[in-house]
Each structure stands twice: as structure tokens, then as C-alpha cells.
Amino acid sequence: MCEKLAKAAPRYALVVASPLPRAKETAQRIAGRLDAVDPGLLPDLGGHAAQLFGEMRTIADWARLLHEDPEAKAFAEAQLPT
């Protein structure tokens, strides 16, 4: 899908993505570049994730969770593209 969008996409003045690897990859594939990464663009997973895992505000919080919680790590791995 990214390749199809990239063909039709205009030339963007600025390309910014969240620090999540998949967001950066998508921006690069559609726009052909990535000008900046902004942690403010991290998704707000809201109340449900907070109920399951506690408050997650930074990538470091998520990294710590994935290191310490085998169920969270298994869930995250299941989300990776195959």
C-alpha cells in the first residue's frame, strides 16, 4: 500500500513521524525521506493500556515493560509484520 501512496503523494514540505520503527518506515516509504522524529506523535493508548500495563509515557517505559513482562513481549512480537 505504501508504494501505491508514494506514487500519488505530492512533494511534502516536512515529513515527521513518531519514534516507533513502523511509523518511521511508513513515512520514509511514502514520502521518500524522514525529516524529523517527534515523541509527541507517539500514540496515546489510553485507559485500556494503562489498565493492563500501567502508565506508559516514553519509549523507555515500553522497553522496560517488554523486557520485564513476557505476555507484553509476546503481544508486541505478534504485531510485527511477517
PDB file of N, CA and C in Angstrom:
ATOM      1  N   MET A   1       0.810  -1.181   0.000  1.00  0.00           N
ATOM      2  CA  MET A   1       0.000   0.000   0.000  1.00  0.00           C
ATOM      3  C   MET A   1       0.867   1.265   0.000  1.00  0.00           C
ATOM      4  N   CYS A   2       1.979   1.237   0.733  1.00  0.00           N
ATOM      5  CA  CYS A   2       2.856   2.408   0.784  1.00  0.00           C
ATOM      6  C   CYS A   2       3.349   2.799  -0.607  1.00  0.00           C
ATOM      7  N   GLU A   3       3.691   1.797  -1.387  1.00  0.00           N
ATOM      8  CA  GLU A   3       4.213   2.084  -2.721  1.00  0.00           C
ATOM      9  C   GLU A   3       3.157   2.781  -3.574  1.00  0.00           C
ATOM     10  N   LYS A   4       1.910   2.352  -3.451  1.00  0.00           N
ATOM     11  CA  LYS A   4       0.817   2.975  -4.201  1.00  0.00           C
ATOM     12  C   LYS A   4       0.624   4.423  -3.749  1.00  0.00           C
ATOM     13  N   LEU A   5       0.646   4.646  -2.435  1.00  0.00           N
ATOM     14  CA  LEU A   5       0.519   6.005  -1.922  1.00  0.00           C
ATOM     15  C   LEU A   5       1.698   6.875  -2.344  1.00  0.00           C
ATOM     16  N   ALA A   6       2.882   6.300  -2.348  1.00  0.00           N
ATOM     17  CA  ALA A   6       4.080   7.061  -2.707  1.00  0.00           C
ATOM     18  C   ALA A   6       4.005   7.575  -4.139  1.00  0.00           C
ATOM     19  N   LYS A   7       3.435   6.790  -5.039  1.00  0.00           N
ATOM     20  CA  LYS A   7       3.330   7.211  -6.432  1.00  0.00           C
ATOM     21  C   LYS A   7       2.407   8.412  -6.596  1.00  0.00           C
ATOM     22  N   ALA A   8       1.367   8.473  -5.778  1.00  0.00           N
ATOM     23  CA  ALA A   8       0.386   9.550  -5.896  1.00  0.00           C
ATOM     24  C   ALA A   8       0.644  10.709  -4.938  1.00  0.00           C
ATOM     25  N   ALA A   9       1.581  10.546  -4.024  1.00  0.00           N
ATOM     26  CA  ALA A   9       1.809  11.563  -2.996  1.00  0.00           C
ATOM     27  C   ALA A   9       2.469  12.818  -3.575  1.00  0.00           C
ATOM     28  N   PRO A  10       2.027  13.969  -3.093  1.00  0.00           N
ATOM     29  CA  PRO A  10       2.691  15.204  -3.503  1.00  0.00           C
ATOM     30  C   PRO A  10       4.053  15.315  -2.813  1.00  0.00           C
ATOM     31  N   ARG A  11       4.831  16.281  -3.184  1.00  0.00           N
ATOM     32  CA  ARG A  11       6.109  16.549  -2.509  1.00  0.00           C
ATOM     33  C   ARG A  11       5.793  17.270  -1.202  1.00  0.00           C
ATOM     34  N   TYR A  12       6.109  16.641  -0.097  1.00  0.00           N
ATOM     35  CA  TYR A  12       5.804  17.219   1.206  1.00  0.00           C
ATOM     36  C   TYR A  12       6.907  18.191   1.634  1.00  0.00           C
ATOM     37  N   ALA A  13       6.502  19.285   2.282  1.00  0.00           N
ATOM     38  CA  ALA A  13       7.470  20.273   2.767  1.00  0.00           C
ATOM     39  C   ALA A  13       8.233  19.735   3.968  1.00  0.00           C
ATOM     40  N   LEU A  14       7.573  18.945   4.792  1.00  0.00           N
ATOM     41  CA  LEU A  14       8.192  18.418   6.004  1.00  0.00           C
ATOM     42  C   LEU A  14       7.582  17.052   6.291  1.00  0.00           C
ATOM     43  N   VAL A  15       8.432  16.087   6.600  1.00  0.00           N
ATOM     44  CA  VAL A  15       7.966  14.734   6.923  1.00  0.00           C
ATOM     45  C   VAL A  15       8.427  14.413   8.341  1.00  0.00           C
ATOM     46  N   VAL A  16       7.454  14.229   9.241  1.00  0.00           N
ATOM     47  CA  VAL A  16       7.724  13.953  10.650  1.00  0.00           C
ATOM     48  C   VAL A  16       6.946  12.705  11.047  1.00  0.00           C
ATOM     49  N   ALA A  17       7.567  11.863  11.865  1.00  0.00           N
ATOM     50  CA  ALA A  17       6.905  10.642  12.340  1.00  0.00           C
ATOM     51  C   ALA A  17       7.184  10.457  13.821  1.00  0.00           C
ATOM     52  N   SER A  18       6.422   9.579  14.434  1.00  0.00           N
ATOM     53  CA  SER A  18       6.708   9.203  15.819  1.00  0.00           C
ATOM     54  C   SER A  18       7.989   8.365  15.810  1.00  0.00           C
ATOM     55  N   PRO A  19       8.594   8.143  16.969  1.00  0.00           N
ATOM     56  CA  PRO A  19       9.817   7.336  17.015  1.00  0.00           C
ATOM     57  C   PRO A  19       9.590   5.834  16.835  1.00  0.00           C
ATOM     58  N   LEU A  20       8.355   5.412  16.703  1.00  0.00           N
ATOM     59  CA  LEU A  20       8.111   3.993  16.506  1.00  0.00           C
ATOM     60  C   LEU A  20       8.665   3.555  15.155  1.00  0.00           C
ATOM     61  N   PRO A  21       9.376   2.440  15.111  1.00  0.00           N
ATOM     62  CA  PRO A  21      10.010   2.000  13.863  1.00  0.00           C
ATOM     63  C   PRO A  21       9.049   1.896  12.687  1.00  0.00           C
ATOM     64  N   ARG A  22       7.859   1.383  12.927  1.00  0.00           N
ATOM     65  CA  ARG A  22       6.919   1.221  11.818  1.00  0.00           C
ATOM     66  C   ARG A  22       6.440   2.573  11.281  1.00  0.00           C
ATOM     67  N   ALA A  23       6.267   3.554  12.163  1.00  0.00           N
ATOM     68  CA  ALA A  23       5.860   4.901  11.731  1.00  0.00           C
ATOM     69  C   ALA A  23       6.958   5.546  10.893  1.00  0.00           C
ATOM     70  N   LYS A  24       8.207   5.388  11.344  1.00  0.00           N
ATOM     71  CA  LYS A  24       9.321   5.963  10.578  1.00  0.00           C
ATOM     72  C   LYS A  24       9.441   5.305   9.214  1.00  0.00           C
ATOM     73  N   GLU A  25       9.296   3.986   9.177  1.00  0.00           N
ATOM     74  CA  GLU A  25       9.391   3.263   7.910  1.00  0.00           C
ATOM     75  C   GLU A  25       8.281   3.694   6.950  1.00  0.00           C
ATOM     76  N   THR A  26       7.070   3.838   7.471  1.00  0.00           N
ATOM     77  CA  THR A  26       5.949   4.245   6.622  1.00  0.00           C
ATOM     78  C   THR A  26       6.182   5.636   6.045  1.00  0.00           C
ATOM     79  N   ALA A  27       6.635   6.564   6.874  1.00  0.00           N
ATOM     80  CA  ALA A  27       6.909   7.922   6.389  1.00  0.00           C
ATOM     81  C   ALA A  27       7.973   7.906   5.297  1.00  0.00           C
ATOM     82  N   GLN A  28       9.025   7.150   5.508  1.00  0.00           N
ATOM     83  CA  GLN A  28      10.101   7.079   4.522  1.00  0.00           C
ATOM     84  C   GLN A  28       9.627   6.437   3.222  1.00  0.00           C
ATOM     85  N   ARG A  29       8.782   5.424   3.329  1.00  0.00           N
ATOM     86  CA  ARG A  29       8.330   4.739   2.122  1.00  0.00           C
ATOM     87  C   ARG A  29       7.344   5.582   1.322  1.00  0.00           C
ATOM     88  N   ILE A  30       6.515   6.361   2.003  1.00  0.00           N
ATOM     89  CA  ILE A  30       5.538   7.185   1.284  1.00  0.00           C
ATOM     90  C   ILE A  30       6.173   8.463   0.766  1.00  0.00           C
ATOM     91  N   ALA A  31       6.929   9.159   1.616  1.00  0.00           N
ATOM     92  CA  ALA A  31       7.487  10.459   1.233  1.00  0.00           C
ATOM     93  C   ALA A  31       8.885  10.363   0.640  1.00  0.00           C
ATOM     94  N   GLY A  32       9.545   9.214   0.822  1.00  0.00           N
ATOM     95  CA  GLY A  32      10.898   9.072   0.303  1.00  0.00           C
ATOM     96  C   GLY A  32      11.958   9.646   1.212  1.00  0.00           C
ATOM     97  N   ARG A  33      11.534  10.133   2.384  1.00  0.00           N
ATOM     98  CA  ARG A  33      12.500  10.688   3.342  1.00  0.00           C
ATOM     99  C   ARG A  33      11.818  10.853   4.696  1.00  0.00           C
ATOM    100  N   LEU A  34      12.600  11.135   5.709  1.00  0.00           N
ATOM    101  CA  LEU A  34      12.088  11.434   7.040  1.00  0.00           C
ATOM    102  C   LEU A  34      12.916  12.587   7.571  1.00  0.00           C
ATOM    103  N   ASP A  35      12.277  13.745   7.776  1.00  0.00           N
ATOM    104  CA  ASP A  35      12.998  14.939   8.209  1.00  0.00           C
ATOM    105  C   ASP A  35      13.198  14.999   9.718  1.00  0.00           C
ATOM    106  N   ALA A  36      12.253  14.465  10.472  1.00  0.00           N
ATOM    107  CA  ALA A  36      12.352  14.561  11.929  1.00  0.00           C
ATOM    108  C   ALA A  36      11.516  13.472  12.582  1.00  0.00           C
ATOM    109  N   VAL A  37      11.866  13.185  13.831  1.00  0.00           N
ATOM    110  CA  VAL A  37      11.113  12.256  14.671  1.00  0.00           C
ATOM    111  C   VAL A  37      10.655  13.052  15.885  1.00  0.00           C
ATOM    112  N   ASP A  38       9.376  12.915  16.244  1.00  0.00           N
ATOM    113  CA  ASP A  38       8.828  13.678  17.364  1.00  0.00           C
ATOM    114  C   ASP A  38       8.111  12.739  18.331  1.00  0.00           C
ATOM    115  N   PRO A  39       8.625  12.575  19.558  1.00  0.00           N
ATOM    116  CA  PRO A  39       7.968  11.707  20.538  1.00  0.00           C
ATOM    117  C   PRO A  39       6.539  12.146  20.850  1.00  0.00           C
ATOM    118  N   GLY A  40       6.217  13.411  20.592  1.00  0.00           N
ATOM    119  CA  GLY A  40       4.859  13.888  20.803  1.00  0.00           C
ATOM    120  C   GLY A  40       3.844  13.204  19.905  1.00  0.00           C
ATOM    121  N   LEU A  41       4.318  12.515  18.874  1.00  0.00           N
ATOM    122  CA  LEU A  41       3.432  11.805  17.962  1.00  0.00           C
ATOM    123  C   LEU A  41       3.201  10.351  18.365  1.00  0.00           C
ATOM    124  N   LEU A  42       3.769   9.942  19.493  1.00  0.00           N
ATOM    125  CA  LEU A  42       3.520   8.580  19.969  1.00  0.00           C
ATOM    126  C   LEU A  42       2.032   8.401  20.214  1.00  0.00           C
ATOM    127  N   PRO A  43       1.505   7.240  19.890  1.00  0.00           N
ATOM    128  CA  PRO A  43       0.069   7.036  20.091  1.00  0.00           C
ATOM    129  C   PRO A  43      -0.296   7.052  21.564  1.00  0.00           C
ATOM    130  N   ASP A  44      -1.444   7.602  21.851  1.00  0.00           N
ATOM    131  CA  ASP A  44      -1.981   7.578  23.208  1.00  0.00           C
ATOM    132  C   ASP A  44      -2.851   6.338  23.304  1.00  0.00           C
ATOM    133  N   LEU A  45      -2.361   5.324  23.961  1.00  0.00           N
ATOM    134  CA  LEU A  45      -3.099   4.081  24.049  1.00  0.00           C
ATOM    135  C   LEU A  45      -4.176   4.132  25.123  1.00  0.00           C
ATOM    136  N   GLY A  46      -4.214   5.220  25.860  1.00  0.00           N
ATOM    137  CA  GLY A  46      -5.326   5.499  26.747  1.00  0.00           C
ATOM    138  C   GLY A  46      -5.522   4.539  27.890  1.00  0.00           C
ATOM    139  N   GLY A  47      -6.747   4.574  28.369  1.00  0.00           N
ATOM    140  CA  GLY A  47      -7.098   3.868  29.582  1.00  0.00           C
ATOM    141  C   GLY A  47      -6.919   2.363  29.535  1.00  0.00           C
ATOM    142  N   HIS A  48      -7.220   1.739  28.401  1.00  0.00           N
ATOM    143  CA  HIS A  48      -7.129   0.281  28.335  1.00  0.00           C
ATOM    144  C   HIS A  48      -5.694  -0.197  28.554  1.00  0.00           C
ATOM    145  N   ALA A  49      -4.760   0.417  27.853  1.00  0.00           N
ATOM    146  CA  ALA A  49      -3.355   0.024  28.033  1.00  0.00           C
ATOM    147  C   ALA A  49      -2.884   0.341  29.445  1.00  0.00           C
ATOM    148  N   ALA A  50      -3.314   1.460  29.987  1.00  0.00           N
ATOM    149  CA  ALA A  50      -2.916   1.819  31.343  1.00  0.00           C
ATOM    150  C   ALA A  50      -3.449   0.803  32.347  1.00  0.00           C
ATOM    151  N   GLN A  51      -4.668   0.311  32.107  1.00  0.00           N
ATOM    152  CA  GLN A  51      -5.220  -0.705  32.998  1.00  0.00           C
ATOM    153  C   GLN A  51      -4.422  -1.998  32.919  1.00  0.00           C
ATOM    154  N   LEU A  52      -3.979  -2.340  31.708  1.00  0.00           N
ATOM    155  CA  LEU A  52      -3.227  -3.582  31.533  1.00  0.00           C
ATOM    156  C   LEU A  52      -1.788  -3.475  32.013  1.00  0.00           C
ATOM    157  N   PHE A  53      -1.129  -2.369  31.650  1.00  0.00           N
ATOM    158  CA  PHE A  53       0.321  -2.284  31.849  1.00  0.00           C
ATOM    159  C   PHE A  53       0.774  -1.169  32.785  1.00  0.00           C
ATOM    160  N   GLY A  54      -0.112  -0.308  33.210  1.00  0.00           N
ATOM    161  CA  GLY A  54       0.291   0.859  33.977  1.00  0.00           C
ATOM    162  C   GLY A  54       0.581   2.014  33.030  1.00  0.00           C
ATOM    163  N   GLU A  55       1.001   3.114  33.555  1.00  0.00           N
ATOM    164  CA  GLU A  55       1.225   4.318  32.749  1.00  0.00           C
ATOM    165  C   GLU A  55       2.480   4.183  31.893  1.00  0.00           C
ATOM    166  N   MET A  56       2.329   4.363  30.600  1.00  0.00           N
ATOM    167  CA  MET A  56       3.436   4.304  29.647  1.00  0.00           C
ATOM    168  C   MET A  56       3.545   5.667  28.971  1.00  0.00           C
ATOM    169  N   ARG A  57       4.607   6.409  29.259  1.00  0.00           N
ATOM    170  CA  ARG A  57       4.745   7.744  28.697  1.00  0.00           C
ATOM    171  C   ARG A  57       5.888   7.874  27.700  1.00  0.00           C
ATOM    172  N   THR A  58       6.854   6.994  27.777  1.00  0.00           N
ATOM    173  CA  THR A  58       8.029   7.120  26.907  1.00  0.00           C
ATOM    174  C   THR A  58       8.361   5.764  26.280  1.00  0.00           C
ATOM    175  N   ILE A  59       9.204   5.808  25.270  1.00  0.00           N
ATOM    176  CA  ILE A  59       9.696   4.572  24.669  1.00  0.00           C
ATOM    177  C   ILE A  59      10.433   3.743  25.717  1.00  0.00           C
ATOM    178  N   ALA A  60      11.140   4.404  26.624  1.00  0.00           N
ATOM    179  CA  ALA A  60      11.862   3.691  27.685  1.00  0.00           C
ATOM    180  C   ALA A  60      10.896   2.916  28.578  1.00  0.00           C
ATOM    181  N   ASP A  61       9.714   3.499  28.860  1.00  0.00           N
ATOM    182  CA  ASP A  61       8.708   2.784  29.653  1.00  0.00           C
ATOM    183  C   ASP A  61       8.274   1.516  28.944  1.00  0.00           C
ATOM    184  N   TRP A  62       8.021   1.627  27.626  1.00  0.00           N
ATOM    185  CA  TRP A  62       7.612   0.458  26.856  1.00  0.00           C
ATOM    186  C   TRP A  62       8.737  -0.569  26.779  1.00  0.00           C
ATOM    187  N   ALA A  63       9.951  -0.117  26.598  1.00  0.00           N
ATOM    188  CA  ALA A  63      11.089  -1.040  26.527  1.00  0.00           C
ATOM    189  C   ALA A  63      11.232  -1.812  27.834  1.00  0.00           C
ATOM    190  N   ARG A  64      11.075  -1.110  28.940  1.00  0.00           N
ATOM    191  CA  ARG A  64      11.169  -1.753  30.252  1.00  0.00           C
ATOM    192  C   ARG A  64      10.046  -2.793  30.404  1.00  0.00           C
ATOM    193  N   LEU A  65       8.830  -2.437  30.005  1.00  0.00           N
ATOM    194  CA  LEU A  65       7.711  -3.369  30.083  1.00  0.00           C
ATOM    195  C   LEU A  65       7.986  -4.622  29.255  1.00  0.00           C
ATOM    196  N   LEU A  66       8.447  -4.435  28.026  1.00  0.00           N
ATOM    197  CA  LEU A  66       8.692  -5.579  27.150  1.00  0.00           C
ATOM    198  C   LEU A  66       9.803  -6.468  27.687  1.00  0.00           C
ATOM    199  N   HIS A  67      10.746  -5.869  28.380  1.00  0.00           N
ATOM    200  CA  HIS A  67      11.841  -6.642  28.975  1.00  0.00           C
ATOM    201  C   HIS A  67      11.363  -7.436  30.193  1.00  0.00           C
ATOM    202  N   GLU A  68      10.433  -6.840  30.953  1.00  0.00           N
ATOM    203  CA  GLU A  68      10.030  -7.430  32.234  1.00  0.00           C
ATOM    204  C   GLU A  68       8.782  -8.314  32.163  1.00  0.00           C
ATOM    205  N   ASP A  69       7.932  -8.137  31.142  1.00  0.00           N
ATOM    206  CA  ASP A  69       6.649  -8.837  31.094  1.00  0.00           C
ATOM    207  C   ASP A  69       6.575  -9.736  29.860  1.00  0.00           C
ATOM    208  N   PRO A  70       6.690 -11.054  30.047  1.00  0.00           N
ATOM    209  CA  PRO A  70       6.676 -11.968  28.899  1.00  0.00           C
ATOM    210  C   PRO A  70       5.390 -11.891  28.077  1.00  0.00           C
ATOM    211  N   GLU A  71       4.243 -11.663  28.720  1.00  0.00           N
ATOM    212  CA  GLU A  71       2.988 -11.558  27.976  1.00  0.00           C
ATOM    213  C   GLU A  71       2.971 -10.312  27.095  1.00  0.00           C
ATOM    214  N   ALA A  72       3.471  -9.202  27.607  1.00  0.00           N
ATOM    215  CA  ALA A  72       3.531  -7.974  26.818  1.00  0.00           C
ATOM    216  C   ALA A  72       4.488  -8.162  25.643  1.00  0.00           C
ATOM    217  N   LYS A  73       5.599  -8.832  25.887  1.00  0.00           N
ATOM    218  CA  LYS A  73       6.565  -9.081  24.812  1.00  0.00           C
ATOM    219  C   LYS A  73       5.951  -9.965  23.733  1.00  0.00           C
ATOM    220  N   ALA A  74       5.227 -11.001  24.124  1.00  0.00           N
ATOM    221  CA  ALA A  74       4.585 -11.886  23.146  1.00  0.00           C
ATOM    222  C   ALA A  74       3.546 -11.126  22.328  1.00  0.00           C
ATOM    223  N   PHE A  75       2.785 -10.250  22.971  1.00  0.00           N
ATOM    224  CA  PHE A  75       1.803  -9.441  22.263  1.00  0.00           C
ATOM    225  C   PHE A  75       2.485  -8.529  21.252  1.00  0.00           C
ATOM    226  N   ALA A  76       3.554  -7.868  21.670  1.00  0.00           N
ATOM    227  CA  ALA A  76       4.282  -6.956  20.784  1.00  0.00           C
ATOM    228  C   ALA A  76       4.862  -7.712  19.588  1.00  0.00           C
ATOM    229  N   GLU A  77       5.425  -8.868  19.827  1.00  0.00           N
ATOM    230  CA  GLU A  77       6.002  -9.659  18.737  1.00  0.00           C
ATOM    231  C   GLU A  77       4.939 -10.101  17.736  1.00  0.00           C
ATOM    232  N   ALA A  78       3.725 -10.343  18.231  1.00  0.00           N
ATOM    233  CA  ALA A  78       2.631 -10.751  17.353  1.00  0.00           C
ATOM    234  C   ALA A  78       2.210  -9.607  16.416  1.00  0.00           C
ATOM    235  N   GLN A  79       2.553  -8.367  16.790  1.00  0.00           N
ATOM    236  CA  GLN A  79       2.173  -7.214  15.978  1.00  0.00           C
ATOM    237  C   GLN A  79       3.173  -6.926  14.865  1.00  0.00           C
ATOM    238  N   LEU A  80       4.327  -7.573  14.910  1.00  0.00           N
ATOM    239  CA  LEU A  80       5.359  -7.328  13.903  1.00  0.00           C
ATOM    240  C   LEU A  80       4.921  -7.853  12.541  1.00  0.00           C
ATOM    241  N   PRO A  81       5.325  -7.153  11.469  1.00  0.00           N
ATOM    242  CA  PRO A  81       4.961  -7.651  10.138  1.00  0.00           C
ATOM    243  C   PRO A  81       5.661  -8.978   9.864  1.00  0.00           C
ATOM    244  N   THR A  82       4.994  -9.803   9.097  1.00  0.00           N
ATOM    245  CA  THR A  82       5.590 -11.107   8.762  1.00  0.00           C
ATOM    246  C   THR A  82       6.069 -11.103   7.336  1.00  0.00           C
TER     247      THR A  82
END
